Amino acid sequence: MQLQQNISLLPYNTFGIDVRAEYFAAVEQLQDVDEISALPHPVHILGGGSNILLTAPVKGLVLHNRLKGKTLLQENDSHVWLQVQAGEVWHSLVLYAIDNGWGGLENLALIPGTVGASPIQNIGAYGAEARDTIEQVTFRHLSEKTMHTFSNADCGFGYRDSIFKGELKDKVFITSVVFKLSKHPVLNTGYGAIEQELERMGATDLSVKTIAQAVINIRSSKLPDPAVLGNAGSFFKNPTIPRVQYEKLLAAFPAMPHYSVSNELVKVPAAWLIEQCGWKGYRNGDAGVHKNQALVLVNYGAATGEELWRLSGEIVVSVKEKFNIEPEREVQVW
Ligand code: FAD
Ligand code: EPU
């Protein structure tokens, strides 16, 4: 592994923040992962940089995950078990599954980033989550210098959450993920505007391919393209609150949207809360809140990570004041 020094991370994060890493190295093969303990510390694992906010120069070593490859481990009449190296691009995997007619990933089309990051926050969109298809996650424990394979149940998956964001945060390098994909896909068109979009497309043959296309169309119309406008997708999670609290709020804000989580819990769209506080389209210097999607903080060019962090803090305070709900950041802050 070639160690470089004082490298700008500008090309490596979708917010487009220009800070430097003290050391930088690309992980191209599994043997490289074994060498990590002998390299400068602390170690920071970087995939596509689409869920991080860089607030200061990074001390220690940034390891850019470029582990590539896919192996068909097993198949039967109904399923395939596909092992995918962690540095593969997520959307390329989705397209590969679609080309093979395998179902399970189509609703997660066009999510940026790498396969190795997909279990970390259990990526989700349009009625699907990574945990629905993940069978196993293999990783190296950096300080113990040991390899482990976790089953789906070991990963502690939740909404935008897993053991890799909790107990094992910053302690492991995920090297590969095994997905169980269906040869007889059950199509999931029930979420949001998918059905409307399929109708608009005039799609008569429903397949994993048409569903993915509908999702791609909806996402492209709603979310800013990081190649054009720096962002990291949703900056906050959608808060889950007790139903009693929701009912009280509803009396004061009758238009408040919600999704039922259970008898006791309700999820409220953070975008709505943030918009109600007047932030949608806000801009201060180059740091702002997207004009069409209030959950997405944007960098118009030269915003610093600190400025975006400060803005996110102001949003938290105002949402807390108005609704007594404290939005939790989804983006990982370095
Ligand atoms: P990075 O940003 O590089 O890393 C994220 C975190 O994971 C870091 O803390 C990093 O250290 C850690 N990490 C990364 N790889 C590894 C590894 N191999 N081993 C150990 N730790 C690792 N997310 C959703 O869930 N749903 C969406 O619909 C969605 N839409 C998005 C839309 C846009 C326009 C953007 C910019 C982002 C969106 N995201 C969404 C967020 C993001 O795409 C996901 O969180 C994605 O999984 C991040 O992958 P990455 O490789 O870029 O991770
Ligand atoms: N809304 C507003 N104002 C806005 C935008 C949305 O009030 O500016 C309200 C509307 O009521 C809308 C609701 O919020 O119906 C939900 O909006 P949207 O469908 O755009 O989804 P979201 O809740 O904002 C979540 C995920 C996205 C994922 C989409 C689609 C989180 C934190 N975000 O966004 O994931 O792509 O649903 O499933 O759960 C990400 O995690 O980075 C991400 C982009």
Coordinates of C-alpha atoms and ligand atoms in Angstrom, one line a residue:
M1 CA 0.0 0.0 0.0
Q2 CA 1.4 3.4 -1.0
L3 CA 1.2 6.0 1.8
Q4 CA 0.7 9.6 0.6
Q5 CA 1.0 12.7 2.8
N6 CA -1.0 15.9 3.1
I7 CA -3.7 14.9 0.5
S8 CA -6.7 17.1 -0.2
L9 CA -10.0 15.2 0.3
L10 CA -11.9 17.5 -2.0
P11 CA -12.4 14.9 -4.7
Y12 CA -13.4 12.3 -2.1
N13 CA -16.5 13.9 -0.5
T14 CA -19.8 14.8 -2.1
F15 CA -20.2 17.9 0.1
G16 CA -17.1 19.2 -1.8
I17 CA -15.2 20.3 1.3
D18 CA -11.5 21.0 0.8
V19 CA -9.6 19.7 3.9
R20 CA -6.5 17.7 4.0
A21 CA -5.7 14.3 5.3
E22 CA -2.3 13.9 7.1
Y23 CA -1.9 10.5 5.5
F24 CA -3.9 8.8 2.7
A25 CA -3.7 5.3 1.2
A26 CA -5.9 3.3 -1.2
V27 CA -6.9 -0.2 -0.2
E28 CA -6.9 -2.2 -3.4
Q29 CA -6.7 -5.8 -2.1
L30 CA -7.5 -7.8 1.0
Q31 CA -3.8 -8.1 1.9
D32 CA -3.7 -4.3 2.3
V33 CA -6.3 -4.6 5.1
D34 CA -4.0 -6.9 7.0
E35 CA -1.3 -4.2 6.9
I36 CA -3.4 -1.4 8.5
S37 CA -2.2 -1.9 12.1
A38 CA 1.4 -1.1 11.1
L39 CA 0.3 2.3 9.5
P40 CA -0.2 5.7 11.2
H41 CA -3.3 6.0 13.4
P42 CA -6.1 7.0 14.0
V43 CA -7.5 5.3 10.9
H44 CA -10.6 6.7 9.1
I45 CA -12.3 4.5 6.5
L46 CA -13.6 6.3 3.4
G47 CA -15.9 4.9 0.8
G48 CA -17.7 7.3 -1.6
G49 CA -17.6 10.2 0.9
S50 CA -21.4 10.7 0.4
N51 CA -22.4 10.6 4.1
I52 CA -19.6 12.5 5.8
L53 CA -19.1 16.2 6.8
L54 CA -15.4 17.2 7.0
T55 CA -15.1 19.9 9.7
A56 CA -11.3 20.0 10.2
P57 CA -8.1 18.6 8.7
V58 CA -8.0 14.9 9.3
K59 CA -5.3 13.7 11.6
G60 CA -3.9 10.2 11.0
L61 CA -4.7 8.0 8.0
V62 CA -7.6 8.1 5.6
L63 CA -8.0 4.7 3.9
H64 CA -9.9 4.8 0.6
N65 CA -11.7 1.6 0.1
R66 CA -11.2 0.3 -3.5
L67 CA -11.8 -3.4 -2.9
K68 CA -13.6 -4.7 -6.0
G69 CA -15.2 -8.0 -7.1
K70 CA -18.4 -10.0 -7.0
T71 CA -18.7 -13.8 -6.4
L72 CA -21.8 -15.9 -6.8
L73 CA -21.5 -18.0 -3.7
Q74 CA -24.6 -20.2 -4.1
E75 CA -27.9 -20.4 -5.8
N76 CA -31.1 -22.5 -5.8
D77 CA -34.4 -22.3 -7.6
S78 CA -35.5 -19.2 -5.8
H79 CA -32.4 -17.2 -4.7
V80 CA -28.8 -16.3 -5.3
W81 CA -26.2 -15.5 -2.6
L82 CA -23.8 -12.8 -4.0
Q83 CA -20.7 -11.8 -2.2
V84 CA -19.7 -8.2 -3.1
Q85 CA -16.4 -6.5 -2.1
A86 CA -16.9 -3.4 -0.1
G87 CA -15.4 -0.9 -2.6
E88 CA -17.9 -1.7 -5.3
V89 CA -20.1 1.3 -6.2
W90 CA -23.6 0.7 -4.7
H91 CA -25.6 1.8 -7.8
S92 CA -23.4 -0.4 -10.1
L93 CA -24.4 -3.4 -7.9
V94 CA -28.1 -2.4 -8.2
L95 CA -27.7 -2.3 -12.0
Y96 CA -25.9 -5.7 -12.0
A97 CA -28.7 -7.3 -10.0
I98 CA -31.3 -5.8 -12.4
D99 CA -29.4 -7.0 -15.5
N100 CA -29.6 -10.5 -14.0
G101 CA -33.3 -10.2 -13.2
W102 CA -32.5 -10.5 -9.4
G103 CA -34.8 -8.7 -7.1
G104 CA -34.3 -6.9 -3.8
L105 CA -32.2 -3.9 -4.6
E106 CA -34.3 -2.1 -7.2
N107 CA -35.9 0.4 -4.8
L108 CA -32.5 1.4 -3.6
A109 CA -31.3 2.5 -7.0
L110 CA -29.1 5.7 -7.3
I111 CA -28.1 5.9 -3.7
P112 CA -24.5 7.1 -3.8
G113 CA -21.6 5.4 -2.1
T114 CA -20.0 2.0 -1.7
V115 CA -21.3 -1.4 -0.9
G116 CA -19.2 -1.5 2.3
A117 CA -21.0 1.5 3.7
S118 CA -24.5 0.1 3.0
P119 CA -24.7 -1.9 6.3
I120 CA -23.3 1.0 8.3
Q121 CA -26.5 3.1 8.3
N122 CA -28.6 0.4 6.8
I123 CA -29.3 2.5 3.7
G124 CA -32.9 2.9 2.8
A125 CA -35.3 4.5 0.3
Y126 CA -38.7 4.0 -1.3
G127 CA -39.9 1.2 1.1
A128 CA -36.7 -0.9 1.1
E129 CA -33.6 -1.1 3.3
A130 CA -30.2 -2.8 2.9
R131 CA -31.1 -5.1 5.8
D132 CA -33.9 -6.7 3.7
T133 CA -31.2 -8.4 1.5
I134 CA -28.0 -8.5 3.6
E135 CA -27.1 -12.0 4.7
Q136 CA -23.6 -11.4 6.1
V137 CA -21.1 -8.7 6.7
T138 CA -17.4 -9.5 6.8
F139 CA -15.0 -7.1 8.5
R140 CA -11.6 -6.7 10.1
H141 CA -11.5 -5.5 13.7
L142 CA -8.7 -2.9 13.5
S143 CA -7.3 -3.1 17.0
E144 CA -7.9 -6.8 17.6
K145 CA -6.4 -7.6 14.1
T146 CA -9.0 -10.3 13.5
M147 CA -11.5 -11.0 10.7
H148 CA -15.2 -11.6 11.6
T149 CA -18.4 -12.4 9.7
F150 CA -21.7 -11.2 11.2
S151 CA -25.1 -12.6 10.2
N152 CA -27.9 -10.2 9.5
A153 CA -29.2 -10.6 13.1
D154 CA -25.7 -9.7 14.5
C155 CA -25.7 -6.4 12.8
G156 CA -28.3 -4.7 15.0
F157 CA -30.0 -3.1 12.0
G158 CA -32.5 -0.3 12.6
Y159 CA -33.7 2.8 10.8
R160 CA -30.5 4.4 9.5
D161 CA -28.6 2.4 12.2
S162 CA -26.6 -0.7 12.9
I163 CA -23.9 -2.0 15.3
F164 CA -21.3 -0.4 13.0
K165 CA -22.7 3.1 13.9
G166 CA -22.8 2.2 17.6
E167 CA -20.6 -0.2 19.5
L168 CA -18.3 -0.9 16.5
K169 CA -18.1 2.7 15.2
D170 CA -14.6 3.5 13.8
K171 CA -13.4 0.1 15.0
V172 CA -13.8 -2.0 11.9
F173 CA -13.0 -2.1 8.2
I174 CA -15.9 -3.8 6.3
T175 CA -14.4 -5.8 3.5
S176 CA -17.4 -7.6 1.9
V177 CA -21.2 -8.1 2.1
V178 CA -23.3 -11.1 1.1
F179 CA -26.7 -10.3 -0.4
K180 CA -29.5 -12.8 -0.8
L181 CA -31.4 -11.8 -4.0
S182 CA -34.6 -13.2 -5.4
K183 CA -34.9 -15.0 -8.7
H184 CA -38.7 -14.4 -8.5
P185 CA -38.8 -10.8 -7.3
V186 CA -41.8 -9.5 -5.4
L187 CA -42.2 -6.0 -6.6
N188 CA -42.7 -3.2 -4.1
T189 CA -44.5 -0.2 -5.7
G190 CA -46.4 0.9 -2.7
Y191 CA -44.2 3.6 -1.5
G192 CA -44.5 7.3 -2.2
A193 CA -44.8 8.3 -5.8
I194 CA -43.6 5.0 -7.4
E195 CA -47.0 4.1 -8.8
Q196 CA -47.7 7.6 -10.1
E197 CA -44.2 7.6 -11.8
L198 CA -44.8 4.2 -13.4
E199 CA -48.0 5.4 -14.8
R200 CA -46.4 8.6 -16.1
M201 CA -43.7 6.4 -17.7
G202 CA -46.4 4.3 -19.4
A203 CA -44.7 1.2 -17.9
T204 CA -46.9 -1.8 -18.9
D205 CA -44.4 -4.6 -18.0
L206 CA -43.6 -4.2 -14.3
S207 CA -40.1 -5.6 -13.5
V208 CA -37.2 -4.8 -11.3
K209 CA -35.9 -2.7 -14.2
T210 CA -39.0 -0.5 -14.5
I211 CA -39.2 0.0 -10.7
A212 CA -35.6 1.0 -10.5
Q213 CA -36.2 3.5 -13.4
A214 CA -39.2 5.0 -11.6
V215 CA -37.1 5.4 -8.4
I216 CA -34.3 6.9 -10.4
N217 CA -36.7 9.4 -12.0
I218 CA -38.2 10.4 -8.7
R219 CA -34.8 10.8 -7.0
S220 CA -33.4 12.8 -9.9
S221 CA -36.3 15.2 -9.7
K222 CA -36.1 15.7 -5.9
L223 CA -32.5 15.5 -4.8
P224 CA -29.6 17.7 -5.9
D225 CA -26.9 15.9 -7.8
P226 CA -23.6 16.2 -5.8
A227 CA -21.7 16.7 -9.0
V228 CA -23.6 20.0 -9.5
L229 CA -24.3 21.0 -5.9
G230 CA -22.4 19.7 -2.9
N231 CA -24.5 17.7 -0.5
A232 CA -24.7 14.5 1.5
G233 CA -28.4 13.6 1.0
S234 CA -30.6 13.9 4.1
F235 CA -28.6 15.7 6.8
F236 CA -30.9 14.5 9.6
K237 CA -32.9 11.4 10.3
N238 CA -36.7 11.6 10.4
P239 CA -37.5 11.7 14.1
T240 CA -39.6 9.1 15.8
I241 CA -41.8 10.5 18.6
P242 CA -44.3 9.1 21.1
R243 CA -47.9 9.1 19.6
V244 CA -49.1 11.3 22.6
Q245 CA -46.6 14.0 21.7
Y246 CA -47.6 13.8 18.0
E247 CA -51.3 14.2 18.9
K248 CA -50.6 17.2 21.0
L249 CA -48.5 18.7 18.2
L250 CA -51.3 17.9 15.7
A251 CA -53.7 20.1 17.6
A252 CA -51.3 23.1 17.1
F253 CA -50.1 22.1 13.6
P254 CA -53.0 20.3 11.9
A255 CA -51.1 19.9 8.6
M256 CA -48.2 17.9 10.2
P257 CA -47.5 14.8 8.1
H258 CA -46.7 11.5 9.8
Y259 CA -46.1 7.8 9.3
S260 CA -47.2 5.3 11.9
V261 CA -44.3 3.2 13.3
S262 CA -46.3 1.3 16.0
N263 CA -49.2 1.9 18.3
E264 CA -47.0 4.0 20.5
L265 CA -44.6 5.6 18.0
V266 CA -45.0 8.0 15.1
K267 CA -42.3 9.2 12.6
V268 CA -42.4 12.8 11.4
P269 CA -40.6 14.1 8.3
A270 CA -37.7 16.2 9.4
A271 CA -38.0 18.1 6.1
W272 CA -41.4 19.3 7.1
L273 CA -40.3 20.4 10.6
I274 CA -37.3 22.3 9.1
E275 CA -39.4 23.9 6.4
Q276 CA -41.9 25.1 9.0
C277 CA -39.0 26.8 10.8
G278 CA -38.4 28.8 7.7
W279 CA -35.1 27.2 6.6
K280 CA -36.0 25.9 3.2
G281 CA -33.9 27.8 0.6
Y282 CA -31.9 29.6 3.3
R283 CA -28.4 30.6 2.3
N284 CA -25.6 32.1 4.3
G285 CA -22.4 32.5 2.2
D286 CA -22.1 29.2 0.5
A287 CA -23.8 27.1 3.1
G288 CA -27.5 26.5 2.7
V289 CA -30.6 24.5 2.8
H290 CA -31.8 23.1 -0.5
K291 CA -34.7 25.0 -2.1
N292 CA -36.7 21.9 -2.9
Q293 CA -35.8 19.6 -0.1
A294 CA -35.4 21.1 3.4
L295 CA -33.6 18.0 4.8
V296 CA -30.6 18.5 2.5
L297 CA -27.9 20.9 3.4
V298 CA -25.9 22.2 0.5
N299 CA -22.6 23.7 -0.3
Y300 CA -22.8 26.3 -3.1
G301 CA -19.1 26.2 -3.6
A302 CA -16.7 27.3 -0.8
A303 CA -18.6 26.5 2.4
T304 CA -16.5 25.0 5.1
G305 CA -17.5 21.9 7.1
E306 CA -17.6 24.2 10.2
E307 CA -20.1 26.5 8.5
L308 CA -22.3 23.6 7.5
W309 CA -22.0 22.2 11.0
R310 CA -23.0 25.5 12.6
L311 CA -26.0 25.8 10.3
S312 CA -27.1 22.3 11.2
G313 CA -26.8 23.3 14.9
E314 CA -29.0 26.4 14.3
I315 CA -31.6 24.2 12.6
V316 CA -31.6 21.7 15.5
V317 CA -32.1 24.6 18.0
S318 CA -35.0 26.1 16.0
V319 CA -36.8 22.8 15.5
K320 CA -36.4 22.0 19.2
E321 CA -37.8 25.4 20.1
K322 CA -40.9 25.2 17.9
F323 CA -41.8 21.5 18.2
N324 CA -39.8 20.2 21.2
I325 CA -38.3 17.6 18.8
E326 CA -34.5 17.4 18.5
P327 CA -33.5 16.2 15.0
E328 CA -30.6 13.7 15.1
R329 CA -27.9 14.1 12.4
E330 CA -27.6 11.3 9.9
V331 CA -24.4 12.5 8.3
Q332 CA -21.1 11.3 10.0
V333 CA -19.0 14.2 11.2
W334 CA -15.2 13.9 10.9
Ligands
FAD1 P1 -18.8 7.3 3.3 O1 -19.5 8.7 3.2 O2 -17.5 7.2 2.6 O3 -18.7 6.9 4.8 C1 -19.8 7.0 5.7 C2 -19.4 6.4 7.0 O4 -19.2 5.0 6.9 C3 -18.1 7.0 7.5 O5 -18.2 7.1 8.9 C4 -17.0 5.9 7.1 O6 -15.9 5.8 8.0 C5 -17.9 4.6 7.3 N1 -17.4 3.6 6.3 C6 -17.5 3.7 4.9 N2 -17.1 2.5 4.4 C7 -16.7 1.7 5.4 C8 -16.1 0.4 5.4 N3 -15.9 -0.3 4.3 N4 -15.8 -0.1 6.6 C9 -16.1 0.6 7.8 N5 -16.6 1.8 7.8 C10 -16.9 2.4 6.6 N6 -28.6 7.2 2.2 C11 -29.7 6.5 2.4 O7 -29.8 5.6 3.3 N7 -30.8 6.6 1.6 C12 -30.8 7.5 0.6 O8 -31.8 7.6 -0.1 C13 -29.7 8.3 0.4 N8 -29.7 9.2 -0.6 C14 -28.6 10.0 -0.8 C15 -28.6 11.0 -1.8 C16 -27.6 11.8 -2.1 C17 -27.6 12.8 -3.2 C18 -26.4 11.7 -1.2 C19 -25.2 12.5 -1.5 C20 -26.4 10.8 -0.2 C21 -27.5 9.9 0.0 N9 -27.5 9.0 1.1 C22 -28.6 8.2 1.2 C23 -26.4 8.8 2.0 C24 -25.2 7.9 1.5 O9 -25.3 7.7 0.1 C25 -25.2 6.6 2.2 O10 -25.1 6.8 3.6 C26 -24.0 5.7 1.7 O11 -24.2 4.4 2.2 C27 -22.6 6.3 2.0 O12 -21.7 5.5 1.4 P2 -20.2 6.0 1.2 O13 -19.4 4.9 0.6 O14 -20.2 7.3 0.4 O15 -19.8 6.2 2.7
EPU2 N1 -41.4 17.6 3.0 C1 -41.5 18.9 3.4 N2 -40.6 19.8 2.9 C2 -39.6 19.5 2.0 C3 -39.5 18.1 1.6 C4 -40.4 17.2 2.2 O1 -42.4 19.3 4.1 O2 -38.8 20.3 1.6 C5 -42.3 16.6 3.6 C6 -43.4 16.2 2.7 O3 -44.5 16.0 3.5 C7 -43.0 14.8 2.2 C8 -42.2 14.3 3.4 O4 -41.5 15.4 3.9 O5 -44.1 14.0 2.0 C9 -41.1 13.2 3.0 O6 -40.3 13.7 2.0 P1 -39.5 12.8 1.0 O7 -40.4 11.8 0.4 O8 -38.7 13.7 0.1 O9 -38.6 11.9 1.9 P2 -37.7 12.3 3.2 O10 -38.4 11.8 4.4 O11 -37.3 13.7 3.2 C10 -36.5 10.0 3.2 C11 -35.1 9.5 3.4 C12 -34.3 9.6 2.1 C13 -34.9 8.7 1.1 C14 -36.4 9.2 0.9 C15 -37.2 8.2 0.0 C16 -34.4 9.9 5.7 C17 -33.6 10.7 6.7 N3 -34.4 10.3 4.4 O12 -36.4 11.4 2.9 O13 -33.0 9.2 2.3 O14 -34.3 8.8 -0.2 O15 -37.1 9.2 2.2 O16 -37.4 7.0 0.7 O17 -35.0 8.9 6.1 C18 -30.8 9.9 3.0 O18 -30.9 9.1 3.9 O19 -29.7 10.5 2.7 C19 -31.9 10.0 2.0 C20 -31.9 10.9 1.0

